[in-house]
Amino acid sequence: PPAPSTRNDIRDCSADPPYLPPTATNTTARLAALRGTMRTHGAHAYIVPSTDAHMSEYISGRDARLAWLTGFSGSAGTAVVTQDKAALWTDSRYWTQAERELDCNWELQRTTSIESIGMWILKEVPAGKNVSLDPFLFSIDTWNSYSRALHGSGRTLLPLETNLVDQAWGDQRPLPSSSEIYSLPAEFTGSSWQEKVAEIRQRMEQHVRRPTAVLLSGLEETAWLFNLRGDDIPYNPVFYSYTLLTNTTISLFVEGSRLSAAARESLRSGCPGPLCVELQDYGQVSSHLRRYTQGNVTVWLGTEYTTYGLYGIIPQEKLLEENYSPVMMAKAVKNAHEQEMLRAAHVRDAVAVIQYLLWLEKAVPQGQVDEFSGAQHIDALRWAQEHSRGPSFHSISASG
């Protein structure tokens, strides 16, 4: 066994009683609540990822299920809970952090491979039992990897449309954002949303499979297509949404009451007609897709941002799969105006950074600056620049 740690900022579960630093979260009640919902749904193991339903790199507090359940706040990890064990997998960036934040209910697994998670499940879950997950939180690739890991083992991978962590979390779960979704002014975009829609429809026409619809799950895809912005996720100007774009119709699944008057007017300006955006409730995307795919249709999607939950609704013969949707591909190519705007944004940011370096040269010798106040100062300098909407991630500030 490893020698007991002399550090007091990480947990020591071998001590009697176990030692927990003040940064650890007591998860006993949370695990008990989750295990209760697992029993109700016949789940012998439950897999909890760190993603949201749009495969976003960053997530909102409402989607931080892994952090709530485990206490671990790193950006990447997977938890598996059975009736008597709980384990967290994360990569080497986060091992020390996990030892500070987890209590002794959790085993820390120092790897992220799905093979390793699969081996642990085979050891802890008897044959004939179910391994459950929320299919709307797993990419198609990840689902297939779990499927392969359990294949032929007598354990069943069981998708549950009810999220069991959300049930256990109950009314303590943060509310969805209610802030305004607004139109990006034309001076920044270089093309109207109507022009972008026409371009995507043209790509559909030209594709050898002649798809009848494109399904968008990535949050930046819908934001880019309609020139809309929001702030549902810190540091990301996006909002929760899906889009189903067909040859003749446009369905936007979003919390419609949050659209600014100007945004709503812009989307409805082509009604009735093929450039009329029909607003549908965000939660209706699955049932709408189910109805749509009963017809003689082909749905084009990008597998990188589509969850297994949505993918599984579409019959295999009606699917056109590529890594990225045509919207993601179109968005990647910046028009001349967007290029000009990008360069101008970098010049404004460079001004802020130069002001910061000058300030550091004067302030550091006086002993008045630490990493935290330094980060606050550069954020303030950036905010002072024209058109600033805040930083693109939490400032990483270090010295020495």
Coordinates of C-alpha atoms in Angstrom, one line a residue:
P1 CA 0.0 0.0 0.0
P2 CA 1.2 3.6 -0.6
A3 CA 2.7 5.4 2.3
P4 CA 0.2 7.7 4.0
S5 CA 0.4 11.1 2.4
T6 CA 1.8 14.0 4.5
R7 CA -0.1 16.5 2.4
N8 CA -3.2 17.9 4.2
D9 CA -4.9 19.3 1.0
I10 CA -5.8 15.9 -0.4
R11 CA -8.0 13.1 1.0
D12 CA -6.6 10.1 2.9
C13 CA -9.1 7.3 2.8
S14 CA -6.7 4.8 4.4
A15 CA -6.6 6.8 7.7
D16 CA -8.9 5.9 10.5
P17 CA -11.1 7.9 10.5
P18 CA -10.6 8.9 6.9
Y19 CA -9.1 12.4 6.4
L20 CA -10.9 14.8 4.1
P21 CA -9.6 18.3 3.2
P22 CA -12.1 21.2 3.5
T23 CA -12.3 21.2 -0.3
A24 CA -14.0 17.8 -0.5
T25 CA -17.7 17.5 -1.0
N26 CA -19.9 15.1 1.1
T27 CA -21.7 13.0 -1.5
T28 CA -23.3 10.4 0.7
A29 CA -26.9 11.8 0.4
R30 CA -26.5 12.5 -3.3
L31 CA -25.4 8.9 -4.0
A32 CA -28.2 7.5 -1.9
A33 CA -30.7 9.6 -3.9
L34 CA -29.3 8.4 -7.2
R35 CA -29.2 4.8 -6.1
G36 CA -32.9 5.1 -5.1
T37 CA -33.8 6.3 -8.7
M38 CA -31.6 3.5 -10.1
R39 CA -33.5 0.9 -8.2
T40 CA -36.8 2.3 -9.5
H41 CA -35.6 2.1 -13.1
G42 CA -33.9 -1.3 -12.8
A43 CA -30.4 0.1 -13.5
H44 CA -27.6 -1.9 -11.8
A45 CA -25.0 0.6 -13.0
Y46 CA -25.4 4.2 -14.2
I47 CA -22.8 6.1 -16.3
V48 CA -22.6 9.9 -15.8
P49 CA -20.5 11.9 -18.4
S50 CA -19.3 15.5 -18.1
T51 CA -21.0 16.7 -21.4
D52 CA -24.3 18.2 -22.2
A53 CA -26.9 17.3 -24.9
H54 CA -25.0 19.2 -27.6
M55 CA -21.5 17.8 -27.0
S56 CA -20.4 21.3 -25.9
E57 CA -16.8 21.7 -24.8
Y58 CA -18.0 24.0 -22.0
I59 CA -21.3 23.4 -20.1
S60 CA -23.7 25.4 -18.0
G61 CA -24.3 24.9 -14.3
R62 CA -27.6 23.2 -15.1
D63 CA -25.7 20.5 -17.0
A64 CA -22.9 20.0 -14.4
R65 CA -24.3 16.7 -13.3
L66 CA -20.9 15.1 -12.8
A67 CA -19.7 18.0 -10.6
W68 CA -22.9 17.9 -8.5
L69 CA -22.8 14.1 -8.0
T70 CA -19.1 13.7 -7.3
G71 CA -17.9 17.1 -6.1
F72 CA -15.2 17.0 -8.8
S73 CA -15.3 20.2 -10.8
G74 CA -12.7 19.4 -13.6
S75 CA -13.9 19.8 -17.2
A76 CA -13.4 16.2 -18.2
G77 CA -14.4 13.0 -16.5
T78 CA -16.9 10.0 -16.3
A79 CA -18.5 8.5 -13.2
V80 CA -20.0 5.1 -12.8
V81 CA -22.3 4.3 -9.9
T82 CA -23.5 0.8 -8.7
Q83 CA -25.5 0.0 -5.6
D84 CA -22.4 -0.4 -3.5
K85 CA -19.5 1.3 -5.4
A86 CA -18.8 4.6 -7.2
A87 CA -15.8 5.4 -9.4
L88 CA -14.6 8.5 -11.3
W89 CA -12.3 8.4 -14.3
T90 CA -10.3 11.5 -15.3
D91 CA -7.0 12.3 -17.0
S92 CA -3.7 13.4 -15.4
R93 CA -4.5 17.1 -15.5
Y94 CA -7.0 16.5 -12.7
W95 CA -5.7 13.8 -10.5
T96 CA -4.6 16.1 -7.7
Q97 CA -7.8 18.2 -8.0
A98 CA -9.9 15.0 -7.8
E99 CA -8.1 14.0 -4.6
R100 CA -8.9 17.4 -3.1
E101 CA -12.6 17.4 -4.1
L102 CA -13.8 13.7 -3.8
D103 CA -14.8 12.2 -0.6
C104 CA -14.2 8.5 0.3
N105 CA -17.3 7.3 -1.4
W106 CA -15.4 7.5 -4.6
E107 CA -12.6 5.4 -6.2
L108 CA -10.4 7.6 -8.5
Q109 CA -9.4 5.8 -11.7
R110 CA -6.4 7.4 -13.3
T111 CA -7.3 6.9 -16.9
T112 CA -10.1 7.9 -19.3
S113 CA -10.3 4.9 -21.6
I114 CA -13.7 3.4 -22.2
E115 CA -12.0 0.0 -22.1
S116 CA -11.0 0.7 -18.5
I117 CA -14.5 1.8 -17.6
G118 CA -15.9 -1.3 -19.4
M119 CA -13.5 -3.6 -17.4
W120 CA -14.6 -2.0 -14.1
I121 CA -18.3 -2.5 -15.1
L122 CA -17.7 -6.2 -16.0
K123 CA -16.0 -6.7 -12.6
E124 CA -18.7 -4.9 -10.6
V125 CA -21.9 -5.7 -12.5
P126 CA -23.1 -9.4 -12.6
A127 CA -24.0 -10.9 -16.0
G128 CA -27.7 -10.5 -16.8
K129 CA -27.9 -7.0 -15.3
N130 CA -28.4 -3.6 -16.9
V131 CA -25.9 -0.8 -17.4
S132 CA -27.9 2.4 -18.0
L133 CA -27.2 5.9 -19.3
D134 CA -28.9 8.9 -20.8
P135 CA -28.5 8.5 -24.6
F136 CA -28.9 12.3 -25.0
L137 CA -25.6 12.9 -23.2
F138 CA -23.4 10.5 -25.2
S139 CA -22.0 11.0 -28.7
I140 CA -22.6 8.3 -31.3
D141 CA -19.0 7.2 -31.1
T142 CA -19.0 7.0 -27.3
W143 CA -22.2 5.0 -27.3
N144 CA -20.7 2.5 -29.8
S145 CA -17.5 2.2 -27.7
Y146 CA -19.5 1.2 -24.6
S147 CA -21.6 -1.1 -26.7
R148 CA -18.4 -2.9 -28.0
A149 CA -16.9 -3.0 -24.4
L150 CA -20.0 -4.8 -23.1
H151 CA -20.8 -6.9 -26.2
G152 CA -21.3 -10.6 -25.6
S153 CA -20.8 -10.1 -21.8
G154 CA -24.4 -10.7 -20.8
R155 CA -24.7 -7.1 -19.5
T156 CA -27.3 -5.0 -21.4
L157 CA -26.6 -1.3 -22.3
L158 CA -30.0 0.2 -21.5
P159 CA -30.8 3.8 -22.6
L160 CA -33.1 5.7 -20.2
E161 CA -34.7 8.9 -21.5
T162 CA -35.2 10.0 -17.9
N163 CA -32.0 11.4 -16.6
L164 CA -31.5 9.8 -13.1
V165 CA -29.0 12.4 -11.9
D166 CA -31.6 15.1 -12.6
Q167 CA -34.2 13.2 -10.6
A168 CA -31.8 12.9 -7.7
W169 CA -30.8 16.5 -8.0
G170 CA -34.4 17.6 -7.9
D171 CA -35.3 21.3 -7.3
Q172 CA -31.7 22.0 -6.2
R173 CA -30.7 21.8 -9.9
P174 CA -29.9 25.3 -11.4
L175 CA -32.7 26.8 -13.6
P176 CA -32.2 27.2 -17.3
S177 CA -31.0 30.6 -18.5
S178 CA -33.7 33.2 -19.0
S179 CA -31.5 35.9 -20.5
E180 CA -32.3 37.4 -23.9
I181 CA -31.3 35.7 -27.2
Y182 CA -30.4 38.6 -29.5
S183 CA -29.5 39.2 -33.2
L184 CA -25.9 39.9 -34.1
P185 CA -25.9 43.2 -36.0
A186 CA -25.3 42.9 -39.8
E187 CA -22.1 44.9 -39.4
F188 CA -20.4 41.8 -37.9
T189 CA -21.8 39.0 -40.0
G190 CA -21.1 39.8 -43.7
S191 CA -24.2 37.7 -44.7
S192 CA -27.8 37.5 -43.7
W193 CA -29.3 34.3 -42.2
Q194 CA -31.4 34.1 -45.3
E195 CA -28.3 33.9 -47.5
K196 CA -26.8 31.3 -45.2
V197 CA -29.9 29.1 -45.4
A198 CA -29.9 29.4 -49.2
E199 CA -26.3 28.3 -49.3
I200 CA -27.0 25.2 -47.1
R201 CA -30.0 24.3 -49.2
Q202 CA -27.8 24.5 -52.3
R203 CA -25.4 22.1 -50.7
M204 CA -28.3 19.7 -50.0
E205 CA -29.3 19.9 -53.7
Q206 CA -25.8 19.3 -54.9
H207 CA -25.1 16.3 -52.6
V208 CA -25.3 12.9 -54.4
R209 CA -27.7 11.6 -51.8
R210 CA -30.1 14.6 -52.2
P211 CA -30.9 14.9 -48.4
T212 CA -34.3 16.4 -47.6
A213 CA -33.2 17.9 -44.3
V214 CA -30.2 18.9 -42.2
L215 CA -30.3 18.4 -38.4
L216 CA -28.2 20.8 -36.3
S217 CA -27.3 19.8 -32.7
G218 CA -24.1 21.8 -32.1
L219 CA -25.0 25.1 -30.4
E220 CA -22.7 27.2 -32.5
E221 CA -24.3 25.8 -35.7
T222 CA -27.7 27.3 -34.9
A223 CA -26.2 30.5 -33.5
W224 CA -24.1 31.0 -36.7
L225 CA -26.9 30.0 -39.1
F226 CA -29.4 32.6 -37.8
N227 CA -26.9 35.3 -36.7
L228 CA -28.2 34.9 -33.1
R229 CA -26.3 35.0 -29.8
G230 CA -27.0 34.2 -26.2
D231 CA -25.1 33.5 -23.0
D232 CA -26.4 30.1 -21.7
I233 CA -22.9 28.8 -21.2
P234 CA -20.1 30.9 -19.5
Y235 CA -17.6 32.3 -22.1
N236 CA -19.6 31.0 -25.0
P237 CA -22.1 33.2 -26.9
V238 CA -24.6 30.4 -27.6
F239 CA -28.1 29.3 -26.4
Y240 CA -29.8 25.9 -26.1
S241 CA -31.3 25.1 -29.5
Y242 CA -31.7 22.6 -32.3
T243 CA -32.5 23.2 -35.9
L244 CA -34.2 21.0 -38.6
L245 CA -33.7 22.7 -42.0
T246 CA -35.6 21.1 -44.9
N247 CA -35.9 22.1 -48.6
T248 CA -39.0 24.1 -47.8
T249 CA -39.3 24.6 -44.0
I250 CA -37.1 25.8 -41.1
S251 CA -37.8 24.6 -37.6
L252 CA -35.9 26.2 -34.7
F253 CA -36.3 24.5 -31.4
V254 CA -35.6 27.1 -28.7
E255 CA -37.2 28.8 -25.7
G256 CA -39.1 31.3 -27.9
S257 CA -40.0 33.7 -25.1
R258 CA -36.3 34.5 -24.7
L259 CA -35.9 35.9 -28.3
S260 CA -35.5 39.7 -28.4
A261 CA -38.3 41.5 -30.4
A262 CA -35.8 42.2 -33.2
A263 CA -34.6 38.6 -33.3
R264 CA -38.2 37.3 -33.5
E265 CA -39.1 39.8 -36.2
S266 CA -36.0 38.9 -38.3
L267 CA -36.9 35.1 -38.1
R268 CA -40.6 35.7 -38.9
S269 CA -39.9 38.2 -41.8
G270 CA -40.2 35.4 -44.5
C271 CA -43.6 34.0 -43.2
P272 CA -45.3 32.3 -44.8
G273 CA -42.9 30.7 -47.2
P274 CA -39.6 28.7 -47.4
L275 CA -37.7 31.4 -45.4
C276 CA -40.2 31.4 -42.5
V277 CA -38.6 30.2 -39.3
E278 CA -41.2 28.1 -37.3
L279 CA -40.4 28.4 -33.6
Q280 CA -40.9 25.2 -31.7
D281 CA -40.3 24.3 -28.1
Y282 CA -36.7 23.2 -27.3
G283 CA -38.0 20.0 -25.7
Q284 CA -40.0 19.0 -28.8
V285 CA -37.1 18.1 -31.1
S286 CA -37.3 14.3 -30.5
S287 CA -41.0 14.0 -31.2
H288 CA -40.7 16.3 -34.2
L289 CA -37.9 14.3 -35.6
R290 CA -39.8 11.0 -35.0
R291 CA -42.8 12.4 -37.0
Y292 CA -40.6 13.8 -39.8
T293 CA -38.7 10.6 -40.4
Q294 CA -41.8 8.6 -41.0
G295 CA -41.9 10.1 -44.5
N296 CA -39.8 9.5 -47.5
V297 CA -36.9 11.6 -46.3
T298 CA -33.1 11.6 -45.8
V299 CA -31.6 13.5 -42.8
W300 CA -28.1 14.9 -43.0
L301 CA -26.2 15.3 -39.7
G302 CA -22.7 15.7 -38.3
T303 CA -21.8 12.8 -36.0
E304 CA -19.4 14.9 -33.9
Y305 CA -22.2 17.0 -32.3
T306 CA -25.2 14.7 -32.5
T307 CA -26.1 12.6 -29.5
Y308 CA -26.9 8.9 -29.7
G309 CA -30.4 9.8 -28.4
L310 CA -31.3 11.8 -31.5
Y311 CA -29.4 9.6 -33.9
G312 CA -31.3 6.5 -32.7
I313 CA -34.6 8.1 -33.7
I314 CA -33.7 8.2 -37.4
P315 CA -34.0 4.9 -39.3
Q316 CA -30.6 3.9 -40.6
E317 CA -31.7 3.9 -44.3
K318 CA -32.9 7.6 -43.9
L319 CA -29.5 8.8 -42.5
L320 CA -26.8 10.7 -44.2
E321 CA -23.8 10.8 -41.8
E322 CA -20.7 12.9 -42.1
N323 CA -18.3 13.9 -39.3
Y324 CA -19.5 17.5 -39.5
S325 CA -22.8 19.0 -40.8
P326 CA -22.7 21.3 -43.9
V327 CA -23.4 24.2 -41.5
M328 CA -20.2 23.4 -39.5
M329 CA -18.3 23.2 -42.8
A330 CA -19.7 26.5 -44.1
K331 CA -19.1 28.2 -40.8
A332 CA -15.4 27.2 -40.9
V333 CA -14.8 29.3 -44.1
K334 CA -14.9 32.9 -43.1
N335 CA -16.1 35.5 -45.7
A336 CA -14.0 38.7 -46.4
H337 CA -16.1 40.7 -43.9
E338 CA -15.7 38.1 -41.1
Q339 CA -12.0 38.0 -41.7
E340 CA -11.8 41.8 -41.4
M341 CA -13.8 41.6 -38.1
L342 CA -11.5 38.9 -36.7
R343 CA -8.4 40.9 -37.4
A344 CA -10.0 44.0 -35.9
A345 CA -10.9 42.0 -32.8
H346 CA -7.3 40.8 -32.5
V347 CA -6.0 44.3 -32.7
R348 CA -8.3 45.5 -29.9
D349 CA -7.2 42.5 -27.8
A350 CA -3.5 43.2 -28.5
V351 CA -4.0 46.8 -27.3
A352 CA -5.4 45.4 -24.0
V353 CA -2.5 42.9 -23.6
I354 CA 0.1 45.6 -24.3
Q355 CA -1.6 47.9 -21.7
Y356 CA -1.4 44.9 -19.3
L357 CA 2.3 44.2 -19.9
L358 CA 3.1 47.9 -19.4
W359 CA 1.0 47.9 -16.1
L360 CA 2.8 44.8 -14.9
E361 CA 6.2 46.4 -15.6
K362 CA 5.3 49.2 -13.3
A363 CA 3.2 47.4 -10.7
V364 CA 5.1 44.2 -10.1
P365 CA 8.3 45.9 -8.7
Q366 CA 6.1 47.6 -6.1
G367 CA 5.0 44.2 -4.8
Q368 CA 1.3 45.0 -5.3
V369 CA 0.3 42.3 -7.8
D370 CA -0.5 38.6 -7.4
E371 CA -1.8 36.2 -10.0
F372 CA -5.4 36.8 -9.0
S373 CA -5.4 40.6 -9.1
G374 CA -3.4 40.4 -12.4
A375 CA -6.1 38.3 -14.0
Q376 CA -8.8 40.7 -12.8
H377 CA -6.8 43.6 -14.3
I378 CA -6.4 42.1 -17.7
D379 CA -10.2 41.2 -17.7
A380 CA -11.0 44.8 -16.9
L381 CA -8.7 46.1 -19.7
R382 CA -10.4 43.8 -22.2
W383 CA -13.9 44.8 -21.1
A384 CA -12.9 48.4 -21.7
Q385 CA -12.3 47.7 -25.4
E386 CA -15.1 48.4 -27.9
H387 CA -17.5 45.5 -28.6
S388 CA -16.2 43.4 -25.7
R389 CA -18.6 40.7 -24.5
G390 CA -16.1 39.3 -22.0
P391 CA -13.2 36.8 -22.2
S392 CA -13.4 33.5 -24.1
F393 CA -12.3 31.5 -21.1
H394 CA -11.3 32.0 -17.4
S395 CA -8.0 33.9 -17.5
I396 CA -5.1 31.4 -16.8
S397 CA -2.7 33.5 -14.7
A398 CA 0.6 32.3 -13.4
S399 CA 4.1 33.5 -12.6
G400 CA 7.4 32.1 -11.6

